[in-house]
Amino acid sequence: MTEEILALFALYGLPGICVILAAGQFGVPLPTSILLMTAGALIADGDLSAAQVFAWALAGAVLGDQSGYAVARLGGRSLLGRVFRGGASDTGNFARAERFSAKWGGFGVFFSRWLVSPLGPWINLTSGLTRYHWGKFLLWDLAGETVWIIGYLSIGYAFSRSIASIAELLANLGWLIGAAALTVLLGVLVRRAVKRHRGRGAGGTRSG
């Protein structure tokens, strides 16, 4: 997937960044962070203008966020229910985003752009669904996406000679986090099974 996305960027240039980031922030699983780091490396090499990259990237990211907000606000819960009725993981992500939005409000929009970015597309939906004030949503959105874009462009700029290694590191970290989560889950399931087994054994002893 990463190679195809970078190929699109190479083919269409800065408008390609805009389209890819818009799709990614709307919820399509794309390697947007790696794309931004690549753009940062190209800025360091003098191939791209930092101001132009930032402008196109911000426009695309905000467009994707606003599209998610608008879909939820105009379509309502019934539309979202039809979209997510078959996916337990989607339903769980949406529920977590609702709790996060209820707790943090506008700060939740800001933090979900860069600090807890996997929740970003879901926060867009919950913000639209609850009819969170559009002007405030836009301001928090702009602030958060600015932090995210500048952060990853800066990483690519600073480590322009090692961009491939950084991308590989991020991918490996993703696998590591997934493996750790799976290990924890298996441990919990085994512990529960042992407790149930002991409970049934204790019950049988008492009845005897």
PDB file of C-alpha atoms in Angstrom:
ATOM      1  CA  MET A   1       0.000   0.000   0.000  1.00  0.00           C
ATOM      2  CA  THR A   2       2.769   2.448   0.931  1.00  0.00           C
ATOM      3  CA  GLU A   3       4.520   2.058  -2.419  1.00  0.00           C
ATOM      4  CA  GLU A   4       1.281   2.735  -4.323  1.00  0.00           C
ATOM      5  CA  ILE A   5       0.543   5.852  -2.281  1.00  0.00           C
ATOM      6  CA  LEU A   6       4.033   7.239  -2.795  1.00  0.00           C
ATOM      7  CA  ALA A   7       3.718   6.472  -6.514  1.00  0.00           C
ATOM      8  CA  LEU A   8       0.517   8.528  -6.650  1.00  0.00           C
ATOM      9  CA  PHE A   9       2.327  11.342  -4.872  1.00  0.00           C
ATOM     10  CA  ALA A  10       5.187  11.153  -7.388  1.00  0.00           C
ATOM     11  CA  LEU A  11       2.706  11.206 -10.267  1.00  0.00           C
ATOM     12  CA  TYR A  12       0.360  13.987  -9.136  1.00  0.00           C
ATOM     13  CA  GLY A  13       2.596  16.032  -6.867  1.00  0.00           C
ATOM     14  CA  LEU A  14       1.125  18.381  -4.283  1.00  0.00           C
ATOM     15  CA  PRO A  15      -2.521  17.911  -5.379  1.00  0.00           C
ATOM     16  CA  GLY A  16      -1.889  14.208  -4.775  1.00  0.00           C
ATOM     17  CA  ILE A  17      -0.937  14.974  -1.167  1.00  0.00           C
ATOM     18  CA  CYS A  18      -4.196  16.875  -0.774  1.00  0.00           C
ATOM     19  CA  VAL A  19      -6.345  14.013  -2.100  1.00  0.00           C
ATOM     20  CA  ILE A  20      -4.516  11.284  -0.162  1.00  0.00           C
ATOM     21  CA  LEU A  21      -4.686  13.165   3.137  1.00  0.00           C
ATOM     22  CA  ALA A  22      -8.359  13.974   2.582  1.00  0.00           C
ATOM     23  CA  ALA A  23      -9.131  10.280   2.093  1.00  0.00           C
ATOM     24  CA  GLY A  24      -6.980   9.285   5.057  1.00  0.00           C
ATOM     25  CA  GLN A  25      -8.553  11.762   7.457  1.00  0.00           C
ATOM     26  CA  PHE A  26     -12.008  10.756   6.264  1.00  0.00           C
ATOM     27  CA  GLY A  27     -11.237   7.230   7.427  1.00  0.00           C
ATOM     28  CA  VAL A  28      -9.600   5.354   4.553  1.00  0.00           C
ATOM     29  CA  PRO A  29      -6.605   3.431   6.021  1.00  0.00           C
ATOM     30  CA  LEU A  30      -3.689   5.043   4.196  1.00  0.00           C
ATOM     31  CA  PRO A  31      -0.044   5.629   5.281  1.00  0.00           C
ATOM     32  CA  THR A  32      -0.521   9.383   5.579  1.00  0.00           C
ATOM     33  CA  SER A  33       2.195   9.867   8.207  1.00  0.00           C
ATOM     34  CA  ILE A  34       4.793   8.183   5.994  1.00  0.00           C
ATOM     35  CA  LEU A  35       3.653  10.365   3.094  1.00  0.00           C
ATOM     36  CA  LEU A  36       4.207  13.507   5.171  1.00  0.00           C
ATOM     37  CA  MET A  37       7.665  12.332   6.261  1.00  0.00           C
ATOM     38  CA  THR A  38       8.538  11.673   2.628  1.00  0.00           C
ATOM     39  CA  ALA A  39       7.411  15.184   1.717  1.00  0.00           C
ATOM     40  CA  GLY A  40       9.532  16.530   4.576  1.00  0.00           C
ATOM     41  CA  ALA A  41      12.578  14.714   3.194  1.00  0.00           C
ATOM     42  CA  LEU A  42      11.935  16.215  -0.241  1.00  0.00           C
ATOM     43  CA  ILE A  43      11.715  19.667   1.352  1.00  0.00           C
ATOM     44  CA  ALA A  44      15.138  19.062   2.926  1.00  0.00           C
ATOM     45  CA  ASP A  45      16.538  18.130  -0.490  1.00  0.00           C
ATOM     46  CA  GLY A  46      15.150  21.333  -1.985  1.00  0.00           C
ATOM     47  CA  ASP A  47      12.700  19.534  -4.281  1.00  0.00           C
ATOM     48  CA  LEU A  48       9.552  20.984  -2.692  1.00  0.00           C
ATOM     49  CA  SER A  49       8.530  24.250  -1.069  1.00  0.00           C
ATOM     50  CA  ALA A  50       7.723  23.920   2.642  1.00  0.00           C
ATOM     51  CA  ALA A  51       4.959  26.531   2.452  1.00  0.00           C
ATOM     52  CA  GLN A  52       3.288  24.868  -0.530  1.00  0.00           C
ATOM     53  CA  VAL A  53       3.497  21.388   0.987  1.00  0.00           C
ATOM     54  CA  PHE A  54       1.997  22.630   4.241  1.00  0.00           C
ATOM     55  CA  ALA A  55      -0.831  24.471   2.459  1.00  0.00           C
ATOM     56  CA  TRP A  56      -1.820  21.481   0.299  1.00  0.00           C
ATOM     57  CA  ALA A  57      -1.497  19.048   3.196  1.00  0.00           C
ATOM     58  CA  LEU A  58      -3.573  21.189   5.550  1.00  0.00           C
ATOM     59  CA  ALA A  59      -6.241  21.684   2.896  1.00  0.00           C
ATOM     60  CA  GLY A  60      -6.515  17.937   2.311  1.00  0.00           C
ATOM     61  CA  ALA A  61      -6.532  16.961   5.989  1.00  0.00           C
ATOM     62  CA  VAL A  62      -9.164  19.528   6.914  1.00  0.00           C
ATOM     63  CA  LEU A  63     -11.279  18.596   3.880  1.00  0.00           C
ATOM     64  CA  GLY A  64     -11.323  14.964   5.005  1.00  0.00           C
ATOM     65  CA  ASP A  65     -12.224  15.913   8.575  1.00  0.00           C
ATOM     66  CA  GLN A  66     -14.986  18.278   7.515  1.00  0.00           C
ATOM     67  CA  SER A  67     -16.432  15.668   5.156  1.00  0.00           C
ATOM     68  CA  GLY A  68     -16.754  13.188   8.011  1.00  0.00           C
ATOM     69  CA  TYR A  69     -18.362  15.832  10.203  1.00  0.00           C
ATOM     70  CA  ALA A  70     -20.829  16.788   7.461  1.00  0.00           C
ATOM     71  CA  VAL A  71     -21.792  13.178   6.683  1.00  0.00           C
ATOM     72  CA  ALA A  72     -22.634  12.496  10.318  1.00  0.00           C
ATOM     73  CA  ARG A  73     -24.424  15.792  10.872  1.00  0.00           C
ATOM     74  CA  LEU A  74     -26.565  15.516   7.741  1.00  0.00           C
ATOM     75  CA  GLY A  75     -27.056  11.749   7.761  1.00  0.00           C
ATOM     76  CA  GLY A  76     -27.652  11.288  11.458  1.00  0.00           C
ATOM     77  CA  ARG A  77     -27.432   8.168  13.586  1.00  0.00           C
ATOM     78  CA  SER A  78     -29.625   6.141  11.233  1.00  0.00           C
ATOM     79  CA  LEU A  79     -27.113   6.501   8.389  1.00  0.00           C
ATOM     80  CA  LEU A  80     -24.176   5.650  10.650  1.00  0.00           C
ATOM     81  CA  GLY A  81     -26.081   2.662  11.983  1.00  0.00           C
ATOM     82  CA  ARG A  82     -26.529   1.297   8.477  1.00  0.00           C
ATOM     83  CA  VAL A  83     -22.853   1.842   7.697  1.00  0.00           C
ATOM     84  CA  PHE A  84     -21.513   0.191  10.864  1.00  0.00           C
ATOM     85  CA  ARG A  85     -24.141  -2.440  11.568  1.00  0.00           C
ATOM     86  CA  GLY A  86     -21.902  -5.312  10.481  1.00  0.00           C
ATOM     87  CA  GLY A  87     -18.616  -4.347  12.120  1.00  0.00           C
ATOM     88  CA  ALA A  88     -18.029  -4.952  15.814  1.00  0.00           C
ATOM     89  CA  SER A  89     -14.664  -3.177  15.716  1.00  0.00           C
ATOM     90  CA  ASP A  90     -16.215  -0.150  14.018  1.00  0.00           C
ATOM     91  CA  THR A  91     -18.951  -0.036  16.634  1.00  0.00           C
ATOM     92  CA  GLY A  92     -16.329  -0.231  19.389  1.00  0.00           C
ATOM     93  CA  ASN A  93     -14.253   2.576  17.855  1.00  0.00           C
ATOM     94  CA  PHE A  94     -17.348   4.730  17.513  1.00  0.00           C
ATOM     95  CA  ALA A  95     -18.300   4.124  21.147  1.00  0.00           C
ATOM     96  CA  ARG A  96     -14.781   5.053  22.315  1.00  0.00           C
ATOM     97  CA  ALA A  97     -14.901   8.217  20.227  1.00  0.00           C
ATOM     98  CA  GLU A  98     -18.246   9.165  21.766  1.00  0.00           C
ATOM     99  CA  ARG A  99     -16.816   8.793  25.274  1.00  0.00           C
ATOM    100  CA  PHE A 100     -13.690  10.724  24.315  1.00  0.00           C
ATOM    101  CA  SER A 101     -15.750  13.548  22.804  1.00  0.00           C
ATOM    102  CA  ALA A 102     -18.036  13.728  25.828  1.00  0.00           C
ATOM    103  CA  LYS A 103     -15.033  13.993  28.162  1.00  0.00           C
ATOM    104  CA  TRP A 104     -12.808  16.411  26.252  1.00  0.00           C
ATOM    105  CA  GLY A 105     -15.089  18.434  23.951  1.00  0.00           C
ATOM    106  CA  GLY A 106     -13.096  20.756  21.702  1.00  0.00           C
ATOM    107  CA  PHE A 107      -9.803  19.558  23.172  1.00  0.00           C
ATOM    108  CA  GLY A 108     -10.832  16.079  22.023  1.00  0.00           C
ATOM    109  CA  VAL A 109     -10.969  17.298  18.436  1.00  0.00           C
ATOM    110  CA  PHE A 110      -7.533  18.893  18.837  1.00  0.00           C
ATOM    111  CA  PHE A 111      -5.863  15.870  20.453  1.00  0.00           C
ATOM    112  CA  SER A 112      -7.419  13.403  17.998  1.00  0.00           C
ATOM    113  CA  ARG A 113      -5.662  15.116  15.104  1.00  0.00           C
ATOM    114  CA  TRP A 114      -2.173  14.198  16.346  1.00  0.00           C
ATOM    115  CA  LEU A 115      -1.990  12.676  19.846  1.00  0.00           C
ATOM    116  CA  VAL A 116      -4.643   9.955  19.467  1.00  0.00           C
ATOM    117  CA  SER A 117      -4.924  10.143  15.687  1.00  0.00           C
ATOM    118  CA  PRO A 118      -6.571   6.698  15.190  1.00  0.00           C
ATOM    119  CA  LEU A 119      -9.668   8.186  16.818  1.00  0.00           C
ATOM    120  CA  GLY A 120      -9.646  11.203  14.488  1.00  0.00           C
ATOM    121  CA  PRO A 121     -12.120  10.005  11.824  1.00  0.00           C
ATOM    122  CA  TRP A 122     -14.453   8.713  14.541  1.00  0.00           C
ATOM    123  CA  ILE A 123     -14.299  12.013  16.435  1.00  0.00           C
ATOM    124  CA  ASN A 124     -15.326  13.741  13.202  1.00  0.00           C
ATOM    125  CA  LEU A 125     -18.421  11.543  13.081  1.00  0.00           C
ATOM    126  CA  THR A 126     -19.359  11.972  16.732  1.00  0.00           C
ATOM    127  CA  SER A 127     -18.873  15.742  16.483  1.00  0.00           C
ATOM    128  CA  GLY A 128     -21.226  15.934  13.539  1.00  0.00           C
ATOM    129  CA  LEU A 129     -23.712  13.559  15.099  1.00  0.00           C
ATOM    130  CA  THR A 130     -23.942  15.595  18.319  1.00  0.00           C
ATOM    131  CA  ARG A 131     -24.092  18.801  16.266  1.00  0.00           C
ATOM    132  CA  TYR A 132     -21.017  20.215  17.932  1.00  0.00           C
ATOM    133  CA  HIS A 133     -20.666  23.865  16.890  1.00  0.00           C
ATOM    134  CA  TRP A 134     -19.171  23.833  13.400  1.00  0.00           C
ATOM    135  CA  GLY A 135     -17.067  26.978  13.858  1.00  0.00           C
ATOM    136  CA  LYS A 136     -15.441  25.589  17.004  1.00  0.00           C
ATOM    137  CA  PHE A 137     -14.909  22.218  15.334  1.00  0.00           C
ATOM    138  CA  LEU A 138     -13.185  23.920  12.394  1.00  0.00           C
ATOM    139  CA  LEU A 139     -10.867  25.960  14.648  1.00  0.00           C
ATOM    140  CA  TRP A 140      -9.847  22.958  16.769  1.00  0.00           C
ATOM    141  CA  ASP A 141      -9.463  20.927  13.596  1.00  0.00           C
ATOM    142  CA  LEU A 142      -7.152  23.488  11.994  1.00  0.00           C
ATOM    143  CA  ALA A 143      -5.043  23.737  15.152  1.00  0.00           C
ATOM    144  CA  GLY A 144      -4.686  19.993  15.570  1.00  0.00           C
ATOM    145  CA  GLU A 145      -3.929  19.249  11.930  1.00  0.00           C
ATOM    146  CA  THR A 146      -1.313  22.010  11.924  1.00  0.00           C
ATOM    147  CA  VAL A 147       0.509  20.300  14.798  1.00  0.00           C
ATOM    148  CA  TRP A 148       0.255  16.892  13.079  1.00  0.00           C
ATOM    149  CA  ILE A 149       1.451  18.071   9.668  1.00  0.00           C
ATOM    150  CA  ILE A 150       4.319  20.209  10.946  1.00  0.00           C
ATOM    151  CA  GLY A 151       5.399  17.407  13.271  1.00  0.00           C
ATOM    152  CA  TYR A 152       5.706  14.742  10.574  1.00  0.00           C
ATOM    153  CA  LEU A 153       7.139  17.117   7.985  1.00  0.00           C
ATOM    154  CA  SER A 154       9.783  18.065  10.563  1.00  0.00           C
ATOM    155  CA  ILE A 155      10.629  14.409  11.220  1.00  0.00           C
ATOM    156  CA  GLY A 156      11.071  13.808   7.494  1.00  0.00           C
ATOM    157  CA  TYR A 157      13.112  16.986   7.139  1.00  0.00           C
ATOM    158  CA  ALA A 158      15.409  16.153  10.070  1.00  0.00           C
ATOM    159  CA  PHE A 159      15.974  12.542   9.051  1.00  0.00           C
ATOM    160  CA  SER A 160      15.800  12.952   5.294  1.00  0.00           C
ATOM    161  CA  ARG A 161      18.696  10.529   4.764  1.00  0.00           C
ATOM    162  CA  SER A 162      17.009   7.846   6.844  1.00  0.00           C
ATOM    163  CA  ILE A 163      13.367   8.168   5.748  1.00  0.00           C
ATOM    164  CA  ALA A 164      13.160   4.531   4.628  1.00  0.00           C
ATOM    165  CA  SER A 165      14.509   3.355   7.983  1.00  0.00           C
ATOM    166  CA  ILE A 166      11.974   5.501   9.842  1.00  0.00           C
ATOM    167  CA  ALA A 167       9.097   4.089   7.795  1.00  0.00           C
ATOM    168  CA  GLU A 168      10.325   0.566   8.477  1.00  0.00           C
ATOM    169  CA  LEU A 169      10.649   1.340  12.191  1.00  0.00           C
ATOM    170  CA  LEU A 170       7.077   2.630  12.350  1.00  0.00           C
ATOM    171  CA  ALA A 171       5.819  -0.468  10.566  1.00  0.00           C
ATOM    172  CA  ASN A 172       7.731  -2.716  12.958  1.00  0.00           C
ATOM    173  CA  LEU A 173       6.381  -0.805  15.940  1.00  0.00           C
ATOM    174  CA  GLY A 174       2.895  -1.349  14.589  1.00  0.00           C
ATOM    175  CA  TRP A 175       3.489  -5.104  14.459  1.00  0.00           C
ATOM    176  CA  LEU A 176       5.068  -5.021  17.932  1.00  0.00           C
ATOM    177  CA  ILE A 177       2.121  -3.188  19.451  1.00  0.00           C
ATOM    178  CA  GLY A 178      -0.286  -5.597  17.792  1.00  0.00           C
ATOM    179  CA  ALA A 179       1.643  -8.618  19.056  1.00  0.00           C
ATOM    180  CA  ALA A 180       1.756  -7.196  22.585  1.00  0.00           C
ATOM    181  CA  ALA A 181      -1.983  -6.539  22.537  1.00  0.00           C
ATOM    182  CA  LEU A 182      -2.642 -10.092  21.331  1.00  0.00           C
ATOM    183  CA  THR A 183      -0.418 -11.502  24.096  1.00  0.00           C
ATOM    184  CA  VAL A 184      -2.284  -9.519  26.753  1.00  0.00           C
ATOM    185  CA  LEU A 185      -5.637 -10.635  25.345  1.00  0.00           C
ATOM    186  CA  LEU A 186      -4.603 -14.282  25.352  1.00  0.00           C
ATOM    187  CA  GLY A 187      -3.367 -13.936  28.928  1.00  0.00           C
ATOM    188  CA  VAL A 188      -6.699 -12.503  30.046  1.00  0.00           C
ATOM    189  CA  LEU A 189      -8.631 -15.275  28.314  1.00  0.00           C
ATOM    190  CA  VAL A 190      -6.450 -17.981  29.878  1.00  0.00           C
ATOM    191  CA  ARG A 191      -6.833 -16.421  33.324  1.00  0.00           C
ATOM    192  CA  ARG A 192     -10.607 -16.314  32.970  1.00  0.00           C
ATOM    193  CA  ALA A 193     -10.699 -19.930  31.811  1.00  0.00           C
ATOM    194  CA  VAL A 194      -8.624 -21.020  34.818  1.00  0.00           C
ATOM    195  CA  LYS A 195     -10.898 -19.130  37.213  1.00  0.00           C
ATOM    196  CA  ARG A 196     -14.017 -20.716  35.679  1.00  0.00           C
ATOM    197  CA  HIS A 197     -12.429 -24.157  35.942  1.00  0.00           C
ATOM    198  CA  ARG A 198     -11.506 -23.601  39.586  1.00  0.00           C
ATOM    199  CA  GLY A 199     -14.989 -22.279  40.306  1.00  0.00           C
ATOM    200  CA  ARG A 200     -16.632 -25.379  38.859  1.00  0.00           C
ATOM    201  CA  GLY A 201     -14.204 -27.584  40.809  1.00  0.00           C
ATOM    202  CA  ALA A 202     -14.960 -25.797  44.059  1.00  0.00           C
ATOM    203  CA  GLY A 203     -18.694 -26.057  43.404  1.00  0.00           C
ATOM    204  CA  GLY A 204     -18.392 -29.804  42.827  1.00  0.00           C
ATOM    205  CA  THR A 205     -16.452 -30.255  46.089  1.00  0.00           C
ATOM    206  CA  ARG A 206     -19.061 -28.412  48.134  1.00  0.00           C
ATOM    207  CA  SER A 207     -21.938 -30.375  46.645  1.00  0.00           C
ATOM    208  CA  GLY A 208     -20.166 -33.664  47.429  1.00  0.00           C
TER     209      GLY A 208
END
